[in-house]
CSV table of C-alpha atoms and ligand atoms in Angstrom, one decimal:
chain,number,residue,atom,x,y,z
A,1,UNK,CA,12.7,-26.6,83.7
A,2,UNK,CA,9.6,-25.4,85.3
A,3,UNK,CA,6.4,-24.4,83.8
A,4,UNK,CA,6.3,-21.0,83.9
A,5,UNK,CA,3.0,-19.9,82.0
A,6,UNK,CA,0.4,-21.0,79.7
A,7,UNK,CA,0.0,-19.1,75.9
A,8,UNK,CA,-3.8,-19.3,74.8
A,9,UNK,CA,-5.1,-18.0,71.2
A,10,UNK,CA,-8.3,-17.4,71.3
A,11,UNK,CA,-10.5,-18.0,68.4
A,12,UNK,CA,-11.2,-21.5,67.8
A,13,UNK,CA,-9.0,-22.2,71.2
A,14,UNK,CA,-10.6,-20.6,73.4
A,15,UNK,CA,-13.9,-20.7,72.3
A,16,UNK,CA,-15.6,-21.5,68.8
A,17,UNK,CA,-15.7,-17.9,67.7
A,18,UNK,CA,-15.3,-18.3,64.1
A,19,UNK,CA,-18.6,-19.9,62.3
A,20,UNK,CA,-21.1,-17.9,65.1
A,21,UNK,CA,-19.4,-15.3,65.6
A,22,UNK,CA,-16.7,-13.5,63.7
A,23,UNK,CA,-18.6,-14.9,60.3
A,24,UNK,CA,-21.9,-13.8,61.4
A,25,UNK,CA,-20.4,-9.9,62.5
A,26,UNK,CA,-19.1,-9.5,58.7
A,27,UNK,CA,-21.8,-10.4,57.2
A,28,UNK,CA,-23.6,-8.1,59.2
A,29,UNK,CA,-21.2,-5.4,58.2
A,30,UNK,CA,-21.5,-5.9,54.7
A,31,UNK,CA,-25.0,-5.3,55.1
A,32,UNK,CA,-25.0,-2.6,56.5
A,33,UNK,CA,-23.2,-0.6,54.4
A,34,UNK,CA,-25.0,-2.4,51.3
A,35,UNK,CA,-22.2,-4.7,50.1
A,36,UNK,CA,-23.9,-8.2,48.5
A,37,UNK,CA,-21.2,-10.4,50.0
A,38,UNK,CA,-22.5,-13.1,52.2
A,39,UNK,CA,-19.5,-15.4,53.5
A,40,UNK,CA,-21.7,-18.9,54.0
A,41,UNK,CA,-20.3,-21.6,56.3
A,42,UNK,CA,-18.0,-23.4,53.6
A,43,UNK,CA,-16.9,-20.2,52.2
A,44,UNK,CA,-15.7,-19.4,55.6
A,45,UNK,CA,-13.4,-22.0,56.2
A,46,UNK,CA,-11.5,-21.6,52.8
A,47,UNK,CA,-11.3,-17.7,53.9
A,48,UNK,CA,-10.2,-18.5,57.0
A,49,UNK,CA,-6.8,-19.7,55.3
A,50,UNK,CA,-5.9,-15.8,56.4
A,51,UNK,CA,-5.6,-14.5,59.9
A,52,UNK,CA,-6.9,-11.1,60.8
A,53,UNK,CA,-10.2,-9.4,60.0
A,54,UNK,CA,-8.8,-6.5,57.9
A,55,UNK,CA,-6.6,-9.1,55.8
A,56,UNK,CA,-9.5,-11.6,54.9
A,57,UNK,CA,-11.4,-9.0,53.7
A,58,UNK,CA,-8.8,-8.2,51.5
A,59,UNK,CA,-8.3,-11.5,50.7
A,60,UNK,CA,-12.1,-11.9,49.7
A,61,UNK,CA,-12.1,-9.2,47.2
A,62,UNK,CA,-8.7,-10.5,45.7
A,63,UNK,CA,-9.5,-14.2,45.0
A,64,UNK,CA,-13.0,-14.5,45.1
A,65,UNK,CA,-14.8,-11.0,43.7
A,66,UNK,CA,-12.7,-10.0,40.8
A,67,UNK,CA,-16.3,-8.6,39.5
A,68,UNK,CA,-15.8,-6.0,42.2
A,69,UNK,CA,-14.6,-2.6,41.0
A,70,UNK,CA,-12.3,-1.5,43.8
A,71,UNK,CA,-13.5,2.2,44.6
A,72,UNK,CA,-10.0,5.0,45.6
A,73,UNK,CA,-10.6,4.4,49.1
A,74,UNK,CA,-11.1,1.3,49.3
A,75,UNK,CA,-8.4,1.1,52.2
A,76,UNK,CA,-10.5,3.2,54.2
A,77,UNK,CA,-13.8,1.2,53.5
A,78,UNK,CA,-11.8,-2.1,55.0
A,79,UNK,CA,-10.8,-0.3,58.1
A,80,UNK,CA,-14.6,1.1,58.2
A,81,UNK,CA,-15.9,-2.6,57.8
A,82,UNK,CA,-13.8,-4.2,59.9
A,83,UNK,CA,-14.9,-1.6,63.4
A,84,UNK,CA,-18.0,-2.3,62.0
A,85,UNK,CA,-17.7,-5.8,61.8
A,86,UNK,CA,-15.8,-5.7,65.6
A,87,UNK,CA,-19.0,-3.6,67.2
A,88,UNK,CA,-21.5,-6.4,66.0
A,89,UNK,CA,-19.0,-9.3,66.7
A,90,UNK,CA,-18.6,-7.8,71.0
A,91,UNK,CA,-22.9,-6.9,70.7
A,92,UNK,CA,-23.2,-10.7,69.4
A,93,UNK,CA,-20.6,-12.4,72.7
A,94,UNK,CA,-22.9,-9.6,75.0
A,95,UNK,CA,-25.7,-11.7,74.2
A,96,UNK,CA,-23.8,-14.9,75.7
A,97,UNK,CA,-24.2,-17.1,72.5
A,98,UNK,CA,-20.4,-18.5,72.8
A,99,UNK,CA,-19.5,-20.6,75.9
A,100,UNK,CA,-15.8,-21.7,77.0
A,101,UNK,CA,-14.8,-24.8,75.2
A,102,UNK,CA,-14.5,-27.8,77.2
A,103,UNK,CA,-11.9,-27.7,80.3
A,104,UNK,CA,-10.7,-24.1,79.7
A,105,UNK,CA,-12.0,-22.7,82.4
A,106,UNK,CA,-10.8,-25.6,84.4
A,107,UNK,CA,-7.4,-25.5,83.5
A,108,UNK,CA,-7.4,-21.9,83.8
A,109,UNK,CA,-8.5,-22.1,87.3
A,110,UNK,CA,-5.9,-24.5,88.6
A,111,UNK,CA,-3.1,-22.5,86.9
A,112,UNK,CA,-4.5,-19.3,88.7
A,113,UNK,CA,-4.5,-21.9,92.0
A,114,UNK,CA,-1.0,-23.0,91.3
A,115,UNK,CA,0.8,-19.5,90.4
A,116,UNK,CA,0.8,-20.8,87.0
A,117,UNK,CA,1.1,-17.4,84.7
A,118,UNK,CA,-1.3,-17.0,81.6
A,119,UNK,CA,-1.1,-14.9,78.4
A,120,UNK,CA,-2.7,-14.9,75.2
A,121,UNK,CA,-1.5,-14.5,72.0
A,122,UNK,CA,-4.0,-13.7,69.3
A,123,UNK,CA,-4.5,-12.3,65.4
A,124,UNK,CA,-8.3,-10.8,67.2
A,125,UNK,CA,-8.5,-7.6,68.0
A,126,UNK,CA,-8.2,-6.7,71.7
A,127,UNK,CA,-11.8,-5.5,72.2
A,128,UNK,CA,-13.1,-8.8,71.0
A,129,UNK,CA,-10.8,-10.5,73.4
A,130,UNK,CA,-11.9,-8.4,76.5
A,131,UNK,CA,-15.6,-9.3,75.6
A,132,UNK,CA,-15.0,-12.8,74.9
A,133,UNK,CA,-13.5,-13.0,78.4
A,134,UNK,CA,-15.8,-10.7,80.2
A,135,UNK,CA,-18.8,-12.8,78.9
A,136,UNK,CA,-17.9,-16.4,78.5
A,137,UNK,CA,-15.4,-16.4,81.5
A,138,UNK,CA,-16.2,-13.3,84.5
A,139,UNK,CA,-16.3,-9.5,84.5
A,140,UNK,CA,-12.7,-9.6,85.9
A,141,UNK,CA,-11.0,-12.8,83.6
A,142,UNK,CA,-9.3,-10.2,81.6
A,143,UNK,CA,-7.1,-9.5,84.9
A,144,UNK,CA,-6.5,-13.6,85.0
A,145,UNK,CA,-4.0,-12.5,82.2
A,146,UNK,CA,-0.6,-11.0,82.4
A,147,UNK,CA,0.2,-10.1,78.7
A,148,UNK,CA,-2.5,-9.9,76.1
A,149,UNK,CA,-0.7,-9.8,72.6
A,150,UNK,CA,-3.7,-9.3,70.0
A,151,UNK,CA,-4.3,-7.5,66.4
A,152,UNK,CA,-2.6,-5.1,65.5
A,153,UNK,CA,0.2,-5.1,68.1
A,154,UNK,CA,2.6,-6.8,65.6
A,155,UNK,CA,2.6,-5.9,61.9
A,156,UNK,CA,2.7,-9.7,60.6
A,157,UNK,CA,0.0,-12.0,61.9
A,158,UNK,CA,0.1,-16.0,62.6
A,159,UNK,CA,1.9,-18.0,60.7
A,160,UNK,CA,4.7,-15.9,61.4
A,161,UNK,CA,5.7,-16.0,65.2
A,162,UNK,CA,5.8,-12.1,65.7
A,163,UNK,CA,2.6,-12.4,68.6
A,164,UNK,CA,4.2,-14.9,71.0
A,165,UNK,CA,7.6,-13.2,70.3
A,166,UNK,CA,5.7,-10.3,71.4
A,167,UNK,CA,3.9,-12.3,74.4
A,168,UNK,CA,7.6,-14.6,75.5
A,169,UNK,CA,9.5,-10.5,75.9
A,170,UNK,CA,6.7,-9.1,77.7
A,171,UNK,CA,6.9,-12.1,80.2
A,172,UNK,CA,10.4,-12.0,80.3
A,173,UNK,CA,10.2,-16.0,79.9
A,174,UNK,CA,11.9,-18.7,77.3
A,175,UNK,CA,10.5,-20.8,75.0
A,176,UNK,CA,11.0,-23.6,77.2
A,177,UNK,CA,9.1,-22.6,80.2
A,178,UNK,CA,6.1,-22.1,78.4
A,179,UNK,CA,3.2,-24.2,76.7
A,180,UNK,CA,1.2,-22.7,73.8
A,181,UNK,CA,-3.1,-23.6,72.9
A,182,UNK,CA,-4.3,-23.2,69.3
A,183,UNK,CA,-6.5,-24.7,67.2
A,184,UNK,CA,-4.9,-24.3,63.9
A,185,UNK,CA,-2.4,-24.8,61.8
A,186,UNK,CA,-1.7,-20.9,61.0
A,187,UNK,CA,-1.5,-20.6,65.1
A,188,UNK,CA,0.8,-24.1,65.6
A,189,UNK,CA,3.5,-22.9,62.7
A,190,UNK,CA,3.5,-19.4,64.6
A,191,UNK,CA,4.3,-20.9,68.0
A,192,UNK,CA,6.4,-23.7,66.7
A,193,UNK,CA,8.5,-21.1,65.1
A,194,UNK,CA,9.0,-18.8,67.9
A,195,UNK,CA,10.4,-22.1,69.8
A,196,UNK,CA,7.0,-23.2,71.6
A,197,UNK,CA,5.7,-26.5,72.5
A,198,UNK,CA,2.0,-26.1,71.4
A,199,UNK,CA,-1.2,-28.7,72.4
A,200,UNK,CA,-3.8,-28.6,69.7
A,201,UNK,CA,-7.8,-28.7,70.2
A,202,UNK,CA,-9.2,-28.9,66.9
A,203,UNK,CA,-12.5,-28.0,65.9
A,204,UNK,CA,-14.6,-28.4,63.0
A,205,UNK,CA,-12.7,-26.0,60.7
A,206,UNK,CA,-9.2,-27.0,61.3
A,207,UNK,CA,-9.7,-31.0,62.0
A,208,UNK,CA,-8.1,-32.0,58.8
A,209,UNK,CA,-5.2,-29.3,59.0
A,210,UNK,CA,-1.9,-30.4,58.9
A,211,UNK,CA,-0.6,-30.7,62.6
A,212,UNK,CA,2.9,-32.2,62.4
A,213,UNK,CA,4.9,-31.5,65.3
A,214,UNK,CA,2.1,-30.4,67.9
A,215,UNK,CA,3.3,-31.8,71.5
A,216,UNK,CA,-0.6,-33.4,71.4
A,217,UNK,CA,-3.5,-32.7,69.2
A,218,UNK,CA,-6.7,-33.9,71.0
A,219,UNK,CA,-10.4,-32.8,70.5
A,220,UNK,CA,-10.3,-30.7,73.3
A,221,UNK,CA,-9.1,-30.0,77.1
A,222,UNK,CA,-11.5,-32.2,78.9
A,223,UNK,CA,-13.8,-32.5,81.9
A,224,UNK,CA,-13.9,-35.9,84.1
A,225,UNK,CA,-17.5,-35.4,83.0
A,226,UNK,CA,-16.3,-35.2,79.1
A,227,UNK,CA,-13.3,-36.9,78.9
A,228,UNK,CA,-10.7,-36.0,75.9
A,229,UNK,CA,-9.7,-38.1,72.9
A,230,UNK,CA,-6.2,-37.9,71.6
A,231,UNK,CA,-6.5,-37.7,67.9
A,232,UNK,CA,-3.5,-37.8,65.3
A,233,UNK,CA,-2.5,-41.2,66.5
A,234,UNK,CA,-1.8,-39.6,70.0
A,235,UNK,CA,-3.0,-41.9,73.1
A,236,UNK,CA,-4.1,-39.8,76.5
A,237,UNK,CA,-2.9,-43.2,78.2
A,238,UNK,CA,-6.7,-43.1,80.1
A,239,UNK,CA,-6.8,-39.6,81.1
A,240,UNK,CA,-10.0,-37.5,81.3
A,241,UNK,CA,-8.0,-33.7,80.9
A,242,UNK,CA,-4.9,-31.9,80.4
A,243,UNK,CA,-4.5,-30.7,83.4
A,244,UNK,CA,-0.8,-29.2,84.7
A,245,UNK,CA,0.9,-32.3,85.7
A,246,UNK,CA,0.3,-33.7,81.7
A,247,UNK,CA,1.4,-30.7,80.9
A,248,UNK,CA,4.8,-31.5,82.8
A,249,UNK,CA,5.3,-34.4,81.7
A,250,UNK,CA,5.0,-32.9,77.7
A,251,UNK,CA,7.1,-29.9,78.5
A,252,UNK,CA,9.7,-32.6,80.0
A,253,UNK,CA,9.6,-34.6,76.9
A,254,UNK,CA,12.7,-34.4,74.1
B,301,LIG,C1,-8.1,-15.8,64.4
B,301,LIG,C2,-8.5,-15.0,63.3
B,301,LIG,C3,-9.1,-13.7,63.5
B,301,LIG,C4,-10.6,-13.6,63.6
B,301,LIG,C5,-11.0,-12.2,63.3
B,301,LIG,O1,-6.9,-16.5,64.2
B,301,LIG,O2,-8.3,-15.4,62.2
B,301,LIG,O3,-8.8,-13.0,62.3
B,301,LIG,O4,-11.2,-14.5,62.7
B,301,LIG,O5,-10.4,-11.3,64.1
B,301,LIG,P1,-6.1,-17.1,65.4
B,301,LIG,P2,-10.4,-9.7,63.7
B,301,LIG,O6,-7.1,-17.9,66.2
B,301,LIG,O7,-5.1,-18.0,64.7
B,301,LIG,O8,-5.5,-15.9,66.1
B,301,LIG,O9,-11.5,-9.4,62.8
B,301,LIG,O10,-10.6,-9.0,65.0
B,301,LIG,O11,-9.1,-9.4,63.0
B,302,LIG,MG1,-7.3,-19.9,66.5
């Protein structure tokens, strides 16, 4: 079967997002609006056991500040910090602090060449996603992608598969002609369950997540001026990238 199109997430896939960027933007809202919580680097990785902005914050005050007297409204205050939160995050990627990961924009490019479609399939909310692309990839990237499932479109976030269900109807495509991109294990066990065949880039928060059944996990896409490493006991046989013939050849694979 042919491969139809390409399924990116975006945070931690895409581009390292998370320990720069997202963590950085809630901090910043907390400030402002006088909260004391400060989410350090560590911190951030155990919080980061939950997908979605408005969810980890409720997942903060749950597990971590039970010292924190929860005012009526609190509800509203998490929807007020998280647009908060989203208005520094796109103000920090305007500034251009948060590149491509190696050999995305190269395999982008030779899917665009090759009629190759793309989607993404995210837990971010879609103005982060448009300002990611618009500033790490071109003004017009955005329009390199066909379906852009993100946030809020489906009620239940990754691990469960809801997004690339979402992503797979609005392509009209099957499992099967598709490859999916994460970086985690929240975003393999979503894609795995809606059927996909998902390469892994890890990064330094999700390195020593559990990645069974990932069609590769390697330390990222590669350049043939920064060649890949197949981690997880998988061997890239010599290859410098995974570029769309690899790709194939996984898809082909039992
Ligand atoms: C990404 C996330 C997101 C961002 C924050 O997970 O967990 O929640 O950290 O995004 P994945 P919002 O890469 O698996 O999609 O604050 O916009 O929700
Ligand atoms: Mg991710």
């Amino acid at each position: 079967m042919a491969l139809e199109a390409l399924i990116f997430d975006v945070d931690g896939t895409l581009a390292d997002t998370e320990r720069d960027g997202h963590r950085v933007a809630f901090n910043q809202a907390f400030a402002e609006v006088g909260l004391d919580w400060r989410w350090d680097v560590e911190l951030y990785g155990q919080l980061l056991a939950v997908t979605g902005g408005k969810e980890r914050i409720r997942y903060y005050v749950d597990q971590y500040r039970q010292d924190y007297v929860k005012p009526a409204d609190f509800e509203a205050l998490v929807v007020r910090l998280h647009a908060a939160k989203t208005r520094h995050y796109t103000a920090l990627l305007g500034q251009g602090g948060i590149p491509l990961r190696p050999g995305v924009r190269r395999l982008l490019e030779e899917a665009r060449a090759r009629g190759v479609r793309l989607a993404i399939a995210t837990t971010t909310t879609p103005d982060n996603v448009s300002a990611l692309l618009r500033h790490a990839v071109s003004p017009e990237a955005i329009l390199w992608f066909e379906v852009i499932g993100a946030g809020d479109v489906v009620a239940a976030k990754k691990p469960a598969p809801d997004i690339y269900y979402y992503v797979l109807n609005q392509l009209r495509l099957s499992p099967a002609q598709c490859m999916a991109f994460e970086d985690s294990e929240n975003g393999l066990r979503a894609a795995q369950a809606a059927g996909l065949k998902t390469v892994i880039t890890v990064n330094d928060y999700t390195r020593a997540h559990d990645f069974h059944g990932a069609a590769m996990v390697i330390d990222h896409l590669g350049e043939p001026s920064r060649p890949f490493q197949g981690l997880s006991g998988y061997d890239v046989n010599g290859a410098c990238c995974l570029d769309l013939k690899l790709l194939e050849q996984l898809q082909a694979d039992a």
